[in-house]
Short mmCIF file of C-alpha atoms and ligand atoms in Angstrom, two decimals:
data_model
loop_
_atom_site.label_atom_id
_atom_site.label_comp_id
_atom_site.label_asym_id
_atom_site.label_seq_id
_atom_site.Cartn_x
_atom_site.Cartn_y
_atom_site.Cartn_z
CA UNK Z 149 78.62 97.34 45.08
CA UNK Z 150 80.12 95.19 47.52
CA UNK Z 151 80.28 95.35 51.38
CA UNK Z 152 78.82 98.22 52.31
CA UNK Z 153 75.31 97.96 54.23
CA UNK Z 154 73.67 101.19 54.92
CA UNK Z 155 70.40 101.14 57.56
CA UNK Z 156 67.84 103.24 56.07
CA UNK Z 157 67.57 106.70 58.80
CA UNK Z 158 64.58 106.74 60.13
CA UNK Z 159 65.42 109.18 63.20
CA UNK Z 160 67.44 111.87 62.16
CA UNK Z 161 66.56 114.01 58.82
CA UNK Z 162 68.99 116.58 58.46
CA UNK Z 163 72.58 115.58 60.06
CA UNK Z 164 73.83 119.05 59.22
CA UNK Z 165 71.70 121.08 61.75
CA UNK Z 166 73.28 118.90 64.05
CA UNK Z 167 76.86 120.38 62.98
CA UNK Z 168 78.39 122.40 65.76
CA UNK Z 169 78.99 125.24 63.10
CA UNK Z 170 75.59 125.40 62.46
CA UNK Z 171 73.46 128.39 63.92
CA UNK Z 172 70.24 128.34 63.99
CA UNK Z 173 67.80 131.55 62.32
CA UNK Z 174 67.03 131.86 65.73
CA UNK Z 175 69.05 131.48 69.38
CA UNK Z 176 66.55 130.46 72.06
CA UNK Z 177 66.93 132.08 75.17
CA UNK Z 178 69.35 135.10 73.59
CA UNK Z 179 67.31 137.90 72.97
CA UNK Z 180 68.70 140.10 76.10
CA UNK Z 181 72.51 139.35 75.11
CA UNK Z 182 71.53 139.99 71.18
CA UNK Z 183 69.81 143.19 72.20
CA UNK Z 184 72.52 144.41 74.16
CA UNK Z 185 75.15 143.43 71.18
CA UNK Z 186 72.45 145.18 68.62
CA UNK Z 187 72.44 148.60 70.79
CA UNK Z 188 75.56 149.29 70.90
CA UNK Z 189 76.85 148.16 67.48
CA UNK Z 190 74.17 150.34 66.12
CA UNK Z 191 74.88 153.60 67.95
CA UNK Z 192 78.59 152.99 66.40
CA UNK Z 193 77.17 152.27 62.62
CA UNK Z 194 74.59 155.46 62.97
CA UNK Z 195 77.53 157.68 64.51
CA UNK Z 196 80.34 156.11 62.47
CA UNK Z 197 82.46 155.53 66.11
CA UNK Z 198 84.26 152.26 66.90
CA UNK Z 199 83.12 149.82 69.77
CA UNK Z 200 84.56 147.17 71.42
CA UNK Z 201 82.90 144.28 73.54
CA UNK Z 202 83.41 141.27 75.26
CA UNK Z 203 81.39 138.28 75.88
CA UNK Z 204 82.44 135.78 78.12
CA UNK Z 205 80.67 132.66 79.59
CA UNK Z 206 81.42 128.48 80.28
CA UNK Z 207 81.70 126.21 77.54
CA UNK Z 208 78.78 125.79 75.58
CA UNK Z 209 76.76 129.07 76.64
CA UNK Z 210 76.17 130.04 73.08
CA UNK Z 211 79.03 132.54 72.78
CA UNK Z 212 80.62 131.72 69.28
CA UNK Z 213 77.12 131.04 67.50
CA UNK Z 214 75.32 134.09 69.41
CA UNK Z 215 78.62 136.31 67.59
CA UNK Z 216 77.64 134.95 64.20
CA UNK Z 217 74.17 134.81 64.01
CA UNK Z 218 74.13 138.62 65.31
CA UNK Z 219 77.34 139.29 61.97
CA UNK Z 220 74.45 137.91 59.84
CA UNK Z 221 71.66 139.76 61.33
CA UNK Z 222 72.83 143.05 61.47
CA UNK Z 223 74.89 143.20 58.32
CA UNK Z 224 71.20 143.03 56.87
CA UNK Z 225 69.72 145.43 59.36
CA UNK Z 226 72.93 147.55 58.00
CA UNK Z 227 72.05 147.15 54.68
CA UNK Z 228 68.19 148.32 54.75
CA UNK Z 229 69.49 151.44 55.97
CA UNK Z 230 71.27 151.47 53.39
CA UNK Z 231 75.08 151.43 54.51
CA UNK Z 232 77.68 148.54 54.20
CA UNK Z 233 78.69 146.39 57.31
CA UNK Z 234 80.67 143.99 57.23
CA UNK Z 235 82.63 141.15 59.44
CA UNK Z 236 85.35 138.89 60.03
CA UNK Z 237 84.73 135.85 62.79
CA UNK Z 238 88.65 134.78 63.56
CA UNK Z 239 89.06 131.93 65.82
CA UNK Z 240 92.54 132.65 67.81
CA UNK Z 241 93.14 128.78 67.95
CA UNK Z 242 93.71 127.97 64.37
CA UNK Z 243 95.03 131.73 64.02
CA UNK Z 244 97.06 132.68 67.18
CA UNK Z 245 99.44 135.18 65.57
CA UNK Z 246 99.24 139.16 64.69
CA UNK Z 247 99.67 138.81 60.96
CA UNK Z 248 97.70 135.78 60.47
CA UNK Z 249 94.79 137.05 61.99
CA UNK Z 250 95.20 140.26 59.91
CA UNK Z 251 95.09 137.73 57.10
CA UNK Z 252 92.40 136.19 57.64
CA UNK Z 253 90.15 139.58 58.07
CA UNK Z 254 92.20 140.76 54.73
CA UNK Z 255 91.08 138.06 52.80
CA UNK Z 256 87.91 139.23 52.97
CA UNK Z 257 88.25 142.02 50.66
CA UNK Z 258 91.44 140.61 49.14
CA UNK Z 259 91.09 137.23 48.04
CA UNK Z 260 94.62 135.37 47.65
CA UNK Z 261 96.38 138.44 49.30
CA UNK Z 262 99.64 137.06 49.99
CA UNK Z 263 100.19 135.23 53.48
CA UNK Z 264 104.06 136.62 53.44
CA UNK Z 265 105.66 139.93 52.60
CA UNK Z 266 103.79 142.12 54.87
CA UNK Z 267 104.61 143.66 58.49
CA UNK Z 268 101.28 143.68 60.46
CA UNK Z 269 101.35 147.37 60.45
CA UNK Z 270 101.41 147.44 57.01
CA UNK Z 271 98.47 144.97 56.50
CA UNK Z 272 96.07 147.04 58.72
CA UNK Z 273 96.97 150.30 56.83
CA UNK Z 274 95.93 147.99 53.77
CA UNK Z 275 92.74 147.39 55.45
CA UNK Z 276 92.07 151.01 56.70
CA UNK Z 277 92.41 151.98 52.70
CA UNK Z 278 89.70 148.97 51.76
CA UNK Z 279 87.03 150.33 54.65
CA UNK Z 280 87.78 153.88 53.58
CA UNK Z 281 87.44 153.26 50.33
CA UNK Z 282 83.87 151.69 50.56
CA UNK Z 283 82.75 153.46 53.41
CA UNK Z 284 82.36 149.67 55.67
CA UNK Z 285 81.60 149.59 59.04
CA UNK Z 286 83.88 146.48 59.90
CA UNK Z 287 83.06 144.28 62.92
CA UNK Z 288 86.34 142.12 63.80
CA UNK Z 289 85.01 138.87 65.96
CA UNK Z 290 88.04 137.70 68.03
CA UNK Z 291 86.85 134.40 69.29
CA UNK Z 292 88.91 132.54 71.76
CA UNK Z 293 90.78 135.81 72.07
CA UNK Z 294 92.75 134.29 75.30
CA UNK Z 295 94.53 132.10 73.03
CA UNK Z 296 95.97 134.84 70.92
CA UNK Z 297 97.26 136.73 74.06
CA UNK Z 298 98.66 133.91 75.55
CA UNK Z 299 100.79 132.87 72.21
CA UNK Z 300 101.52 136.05 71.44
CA UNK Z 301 100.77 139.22 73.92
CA UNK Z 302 98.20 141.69 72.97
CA UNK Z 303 99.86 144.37 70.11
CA UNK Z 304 97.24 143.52 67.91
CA UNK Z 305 94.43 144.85 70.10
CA UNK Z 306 96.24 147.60 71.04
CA UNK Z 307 96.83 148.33 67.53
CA UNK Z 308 92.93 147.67 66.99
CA UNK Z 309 92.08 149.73 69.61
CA UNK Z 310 93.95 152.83 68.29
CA UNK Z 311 92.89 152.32 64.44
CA UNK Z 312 90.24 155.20 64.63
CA UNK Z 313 92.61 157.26 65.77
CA UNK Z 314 94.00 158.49 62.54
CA UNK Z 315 90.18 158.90 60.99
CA UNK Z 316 89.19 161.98 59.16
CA UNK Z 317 86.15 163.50 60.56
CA UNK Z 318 83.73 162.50 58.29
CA UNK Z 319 84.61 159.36 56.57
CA UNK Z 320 82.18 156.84 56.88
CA UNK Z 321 83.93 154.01 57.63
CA UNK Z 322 84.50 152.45 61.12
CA UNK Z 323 86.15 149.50 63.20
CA UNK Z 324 84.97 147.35 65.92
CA UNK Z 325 85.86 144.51 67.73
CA UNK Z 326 84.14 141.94 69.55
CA UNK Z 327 86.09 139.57 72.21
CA UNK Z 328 85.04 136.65 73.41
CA UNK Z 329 86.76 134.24 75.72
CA UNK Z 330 85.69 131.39 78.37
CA UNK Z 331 87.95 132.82 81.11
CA UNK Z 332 87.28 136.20 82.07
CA UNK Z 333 89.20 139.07 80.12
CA UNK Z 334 91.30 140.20 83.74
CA UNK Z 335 93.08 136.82 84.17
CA UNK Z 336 94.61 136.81 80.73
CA UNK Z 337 95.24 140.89 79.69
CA UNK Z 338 97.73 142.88 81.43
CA UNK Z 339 96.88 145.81 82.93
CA UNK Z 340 97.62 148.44 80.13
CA UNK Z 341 95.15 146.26 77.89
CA UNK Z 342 92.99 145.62 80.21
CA UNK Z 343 92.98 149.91 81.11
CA UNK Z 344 91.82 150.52 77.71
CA UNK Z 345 88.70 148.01 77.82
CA UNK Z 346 88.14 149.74 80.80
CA UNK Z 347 84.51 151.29 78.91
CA UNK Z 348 83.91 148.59 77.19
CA UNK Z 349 80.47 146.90 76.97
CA UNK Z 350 81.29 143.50 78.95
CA UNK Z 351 78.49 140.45 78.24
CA UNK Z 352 78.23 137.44 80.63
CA UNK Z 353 76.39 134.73 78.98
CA UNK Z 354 75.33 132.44 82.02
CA UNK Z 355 74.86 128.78 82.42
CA UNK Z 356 71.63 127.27 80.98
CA UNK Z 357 68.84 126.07 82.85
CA UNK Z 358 67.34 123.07 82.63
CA UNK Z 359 64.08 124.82 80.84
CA UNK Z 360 66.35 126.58 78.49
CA UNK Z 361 68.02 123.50 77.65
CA UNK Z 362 64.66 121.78 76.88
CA UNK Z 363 63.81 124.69 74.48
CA UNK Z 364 67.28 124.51 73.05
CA UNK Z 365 66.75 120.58 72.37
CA UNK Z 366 63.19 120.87 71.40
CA UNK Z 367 64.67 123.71 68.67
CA UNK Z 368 67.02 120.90 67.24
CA UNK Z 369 64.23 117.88 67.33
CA UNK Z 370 62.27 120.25 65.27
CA UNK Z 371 65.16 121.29 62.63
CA UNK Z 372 66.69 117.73 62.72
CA UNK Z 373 64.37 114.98 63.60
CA UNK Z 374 61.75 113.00 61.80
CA UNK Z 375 58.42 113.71 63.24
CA UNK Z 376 57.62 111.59 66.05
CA UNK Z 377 60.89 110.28 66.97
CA UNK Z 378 61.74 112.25 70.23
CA UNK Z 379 59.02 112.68 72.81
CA UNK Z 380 58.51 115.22 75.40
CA UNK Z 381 59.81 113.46 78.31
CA UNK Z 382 62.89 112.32 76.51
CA UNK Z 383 63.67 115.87 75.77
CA UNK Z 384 63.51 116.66 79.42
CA UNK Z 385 65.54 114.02 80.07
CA UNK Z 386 67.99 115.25 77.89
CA UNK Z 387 67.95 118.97 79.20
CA UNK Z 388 68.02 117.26 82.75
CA UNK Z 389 71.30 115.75 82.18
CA UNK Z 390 72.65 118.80 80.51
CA UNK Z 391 72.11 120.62 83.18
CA UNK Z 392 74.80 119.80 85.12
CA UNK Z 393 76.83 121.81 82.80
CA UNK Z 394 74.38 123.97 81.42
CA UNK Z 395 76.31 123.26 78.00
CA UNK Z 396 74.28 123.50 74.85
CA UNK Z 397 76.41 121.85 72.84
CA UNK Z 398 76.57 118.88 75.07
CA UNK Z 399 72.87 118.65 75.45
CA UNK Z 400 73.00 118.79 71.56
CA UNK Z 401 75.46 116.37 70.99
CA UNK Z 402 73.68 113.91 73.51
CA UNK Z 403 70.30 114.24 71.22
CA UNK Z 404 72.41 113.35 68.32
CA UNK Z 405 74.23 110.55 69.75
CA UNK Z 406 70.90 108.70 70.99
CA UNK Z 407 69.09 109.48 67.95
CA UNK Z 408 72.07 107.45 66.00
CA UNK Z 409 72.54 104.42 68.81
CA UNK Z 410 67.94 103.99 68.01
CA UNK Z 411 69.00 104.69 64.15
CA UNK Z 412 71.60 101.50 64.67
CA UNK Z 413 68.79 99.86 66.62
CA UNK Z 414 66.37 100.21 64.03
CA UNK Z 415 63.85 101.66 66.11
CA UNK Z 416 61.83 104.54 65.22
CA UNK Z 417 61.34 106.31 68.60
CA UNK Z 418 64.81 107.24 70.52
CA UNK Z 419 64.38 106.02 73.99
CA UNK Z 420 65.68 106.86 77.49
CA UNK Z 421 68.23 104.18 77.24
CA UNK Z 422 69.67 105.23 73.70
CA UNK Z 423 69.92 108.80 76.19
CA UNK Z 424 72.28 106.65 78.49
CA UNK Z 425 74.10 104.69 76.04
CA UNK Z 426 75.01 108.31 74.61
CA UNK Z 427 75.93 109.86 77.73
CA UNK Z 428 78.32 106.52 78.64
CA UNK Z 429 80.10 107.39 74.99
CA UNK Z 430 80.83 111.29 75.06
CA UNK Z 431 83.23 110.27 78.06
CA UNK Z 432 84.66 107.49 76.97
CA UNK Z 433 87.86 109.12 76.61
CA UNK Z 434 88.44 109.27 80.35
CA UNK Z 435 88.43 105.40 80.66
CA UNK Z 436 88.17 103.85 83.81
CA UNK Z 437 91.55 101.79 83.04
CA UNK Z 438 93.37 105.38 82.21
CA UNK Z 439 92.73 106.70 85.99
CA UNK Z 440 93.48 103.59 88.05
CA UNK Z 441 96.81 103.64 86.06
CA UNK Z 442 97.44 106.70 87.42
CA UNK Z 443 98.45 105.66 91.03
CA UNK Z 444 96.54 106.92 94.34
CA UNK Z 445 98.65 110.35 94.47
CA UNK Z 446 97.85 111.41 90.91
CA UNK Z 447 94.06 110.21 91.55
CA UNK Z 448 93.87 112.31 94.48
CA UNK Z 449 95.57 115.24 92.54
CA UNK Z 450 93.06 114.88 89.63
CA UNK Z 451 90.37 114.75 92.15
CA UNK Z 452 91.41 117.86 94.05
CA UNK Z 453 91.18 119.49 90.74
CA UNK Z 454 88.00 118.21 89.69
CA UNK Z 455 86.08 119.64 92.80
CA UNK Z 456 87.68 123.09 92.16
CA UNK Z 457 86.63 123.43 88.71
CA UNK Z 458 82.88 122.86 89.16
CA UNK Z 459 82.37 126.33 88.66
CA UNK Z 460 85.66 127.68 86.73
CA UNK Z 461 86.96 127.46 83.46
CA UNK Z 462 90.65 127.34 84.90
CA UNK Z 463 92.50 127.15 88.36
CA UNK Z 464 95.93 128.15 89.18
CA UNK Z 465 98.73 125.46 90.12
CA UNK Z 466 98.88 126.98 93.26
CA UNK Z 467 94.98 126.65 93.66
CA UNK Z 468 95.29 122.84 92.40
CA UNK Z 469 98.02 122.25 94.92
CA UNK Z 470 95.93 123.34 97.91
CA UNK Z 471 92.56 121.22 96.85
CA UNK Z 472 95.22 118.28 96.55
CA UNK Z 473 95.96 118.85 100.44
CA UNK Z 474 92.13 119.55 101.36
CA UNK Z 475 90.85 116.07 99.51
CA UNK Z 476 94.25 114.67 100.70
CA UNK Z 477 93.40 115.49 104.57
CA UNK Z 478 89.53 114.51 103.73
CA UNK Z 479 90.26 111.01 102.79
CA UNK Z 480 93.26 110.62 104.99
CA UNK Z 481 96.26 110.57 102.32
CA UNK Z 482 99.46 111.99 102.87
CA UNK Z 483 100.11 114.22 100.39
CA UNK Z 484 103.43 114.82 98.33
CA UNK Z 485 105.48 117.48 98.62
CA UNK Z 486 105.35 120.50 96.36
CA UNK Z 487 107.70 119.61 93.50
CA UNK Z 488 106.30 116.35 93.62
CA UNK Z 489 103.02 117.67 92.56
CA UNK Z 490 104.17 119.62 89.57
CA UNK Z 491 105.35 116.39 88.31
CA UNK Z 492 102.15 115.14 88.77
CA UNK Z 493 100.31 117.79 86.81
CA UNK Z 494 103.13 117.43 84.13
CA UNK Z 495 101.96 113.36 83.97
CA UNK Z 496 98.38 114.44 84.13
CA UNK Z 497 99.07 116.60 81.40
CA UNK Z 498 100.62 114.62 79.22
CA UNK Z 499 97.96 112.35 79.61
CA UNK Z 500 95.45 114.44 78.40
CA UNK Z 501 93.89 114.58 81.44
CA UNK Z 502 94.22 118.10 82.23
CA UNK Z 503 95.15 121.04 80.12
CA UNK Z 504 98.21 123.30 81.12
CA UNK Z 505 99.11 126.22 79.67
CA UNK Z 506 100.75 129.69 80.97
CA UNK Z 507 98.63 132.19 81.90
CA UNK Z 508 98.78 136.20 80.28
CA UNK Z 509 100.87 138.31 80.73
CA UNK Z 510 101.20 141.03 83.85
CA UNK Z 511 99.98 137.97 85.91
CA UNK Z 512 102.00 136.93 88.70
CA UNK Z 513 105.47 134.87 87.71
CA UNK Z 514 104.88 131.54 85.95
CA UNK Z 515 101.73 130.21 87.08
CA UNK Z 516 100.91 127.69 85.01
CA UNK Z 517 96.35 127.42 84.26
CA UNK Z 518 95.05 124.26 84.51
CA UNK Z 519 91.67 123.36 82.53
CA UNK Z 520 89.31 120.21 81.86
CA UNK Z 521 89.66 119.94 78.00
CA UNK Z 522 87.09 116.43 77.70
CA UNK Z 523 84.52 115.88 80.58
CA UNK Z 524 82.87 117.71 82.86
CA UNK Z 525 84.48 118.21 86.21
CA UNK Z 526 81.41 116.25 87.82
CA UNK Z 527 81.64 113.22 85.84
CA UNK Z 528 85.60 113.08 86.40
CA UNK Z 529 84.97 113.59 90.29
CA UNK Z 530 82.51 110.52 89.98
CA UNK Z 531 84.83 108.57 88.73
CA UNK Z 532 87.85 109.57 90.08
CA UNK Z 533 86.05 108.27 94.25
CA UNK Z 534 85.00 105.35 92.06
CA UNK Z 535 88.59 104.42 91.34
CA UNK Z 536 89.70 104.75 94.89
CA UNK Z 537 87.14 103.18 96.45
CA UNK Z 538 85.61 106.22 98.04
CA UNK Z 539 82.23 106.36 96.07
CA UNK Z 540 79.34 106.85 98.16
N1 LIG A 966 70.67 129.71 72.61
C1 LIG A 966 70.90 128.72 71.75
N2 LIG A 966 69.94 128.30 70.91
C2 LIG A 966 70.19 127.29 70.05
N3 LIG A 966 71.37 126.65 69.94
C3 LIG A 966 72.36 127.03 70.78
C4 LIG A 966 72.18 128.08 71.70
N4 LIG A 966 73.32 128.25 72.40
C5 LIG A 966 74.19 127.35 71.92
N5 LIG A 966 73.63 126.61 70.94
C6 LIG A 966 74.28 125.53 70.21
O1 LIG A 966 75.15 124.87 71.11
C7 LIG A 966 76.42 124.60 70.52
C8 LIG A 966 77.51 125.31 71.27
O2 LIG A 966 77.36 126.71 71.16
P1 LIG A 966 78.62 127.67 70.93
O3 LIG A 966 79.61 126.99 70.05
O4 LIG A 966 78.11 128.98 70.50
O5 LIG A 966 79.17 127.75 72.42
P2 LIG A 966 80.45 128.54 72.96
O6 LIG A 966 80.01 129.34 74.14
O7 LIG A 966 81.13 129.25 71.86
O8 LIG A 966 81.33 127.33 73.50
P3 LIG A 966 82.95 127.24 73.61
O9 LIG A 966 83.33 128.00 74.83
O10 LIG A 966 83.21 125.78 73.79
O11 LIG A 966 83.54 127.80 72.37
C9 LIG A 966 76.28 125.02 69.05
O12 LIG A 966 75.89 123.89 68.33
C10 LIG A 966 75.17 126.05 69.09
O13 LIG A 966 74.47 126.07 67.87
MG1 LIG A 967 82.95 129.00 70.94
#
């Protein structure tokens, strides 16, 4: 065969433990959130009640893989004691409506069951008659839940929430859902939701250190590296830069990237540099050429938001708007006026620079929420004072 050259892979020995669906048999630095999860699913399985939770935490704190690997765990735990769990993991992006998240936990124990033709009511008395019927503990995993209520308001968990209602003592069957969401629950659910979550077991998975990020890379080295490729200093180094962010996935990403650039190289050790190179790449999408031809206003808008979102998943228009006049005053700019800056965040928008979207419901009028979807608020900051010449 013609034209294609493949370099032998010396580095990296098994790509797919790399994948970002991939969970590993174990998470490091999860047993107190797993425990927690574990107790109170299992007072609900042994007293056949329903439980809700939420876990919340920034990007890359382990909340969508710490959800699955504890499905997998317990269904097994469930099934030594000889009942039936089991669970549905819905992500609210791809399925943002009532009836096609129904669907989606339907299929389950309906395979091909019709995507049209059914109310939503109708489809979760379908599902009440399949748990009944086997006696199944079912654990619903709403992931990016926030998404769901923004598209299209929260019936669904209310209807979730009152499912148990209509049990017969007795039956052995149960319901509960797990939420989980960047942004915490109360800036997205309207009161009335929000009042009947009011008991409900709320996680916060926090940052990750720099040591936990080590452990988390060293984890991955082991699973997907060729012996002797990735040193310990280089896996500090790694976990140093991760930091920042405390972000798993970036610190995992950054290991794979380097361990290709070396691969390309064809090196057999993955160096500090190849670290670099990789780090240079995963932001690439914020080019330097993209923010200077933004104009000084929109720079100093961007910039206003970058500084407020070192430690949130999303600000307010309102909040963006005044850290637009604080950087504006800092740097001596005269700022636009107010409708002048919604255009602004429209362009930035558009750009891809910023995400906007409208928050929940029961919040006040139209605020529109601004998020980072593609680099980290420091980086953008750092390159944003670059651009204007303010870089220290
Ligand atoms: N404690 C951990 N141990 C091992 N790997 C981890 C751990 N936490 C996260 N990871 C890995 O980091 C990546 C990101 O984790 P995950 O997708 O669970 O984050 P998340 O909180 O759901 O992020 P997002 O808010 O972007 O959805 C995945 O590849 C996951 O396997
Ligand atoms: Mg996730």
């Amino acid at each position: 065969m013609a034209g294609f050259e493949e370099k032998p892979q010396n580095i990296i020995s098994d790509f797919k433990k790399l994948d970002f669906d991939y969970v590993p048999e174990k998470l490091v630095h999860r047993d107190g959130p797993m425990n927690k999860i574990f107790s109170v699913l299992k007072s609900a399985v042994e007293s056949n009640t329903n439980q809700r939770m939420v876990i919340t935490g920034l990007v890359g704190t382990g909340k969508s893989s710490l959800s699955k690997r504890f499905c997998l765990d317990f269904q097994d735990w469930v099934k030594e004691k000889g009942q039936r769990m089991e669970f549905a993991i819905v992500n609210c992006r791809s399925r943002n409506t009532p009836s096609s998240v129904m669907l989606r936990i339907l299929e389950r124990f309906q395979p091909g069951f019709p995507d049209r033709g059914f109310s939503t009511a109708e489809m979760l008395e379908i599902l009440r008659k399949h748990l009944v019927k086997d006696g199944i503990h079912l654990v619903i995993v709403l992931d990016e839940i926030n998404v769901l209520i923004k598209k299209s308001g929260s019936d669904l968990l209310y209807s979730l929430s009152r499912f148990d209602e209509e049990r017969v003592t007795g039956s052995k069957h149960s319901l509960s859902v797990i939420l989980i969401s960047q942004q915490p629950v109360n800036e997205f659910l309207d009161a009335a939701t929000l009042s009947t979550l009011k008991r409900t077991n709320q996680i916060k998975l926090d940052k990750y250190s720099t040591d936990e990020l080590k452990d988390i890379v060293s984890q991955r080295v082991e699973l997907a590296f060729f012996p002797g490729t990735v040193d310990d200093e280089l896996m500090h180094f790694i976990a140093d830069i991760s930091s920042e962010f405390g972000d798993a996935r970036f610190a995992i990403e950054l290991l794979e990237n380097a361990g290709r650039i070396a691969n390309e190289e064809g090196l057999e050790e993955v160096q500090p540099d190849h670290v670099r190179a990789a780090k240079a790449m995963t932001y690439s999408v914020v080019t330097e050429s993209k923010l200077i031809s933004l104009g000084e206003q929109k720079q100093y808008a961007l910039l206003g938001i970058a500084r407020i979102m070192k430690n949130k998943s999303f600000v307010t228009t309102g909040e963006a708007e005044k850290a637009y006049a604080l950087v504006s005053e800092e740097y001596e700019n005269q700022p636009r006026a107010h409708t002048q800056f919604w255009e602004y965040l429209q362009i930035l928008g558009d750009q891809g620079l910023i995400g906007l979207g409208q928050s929940g419901k029961g919040m006040v009028g139209k605020t529109s929420l601004i998020s980072l979807p593609d680099i980290p608020s420091k980086i953008l900051e750092e390159k944003l004072l670059e651009v204007l010449g303010k870089a220290p």
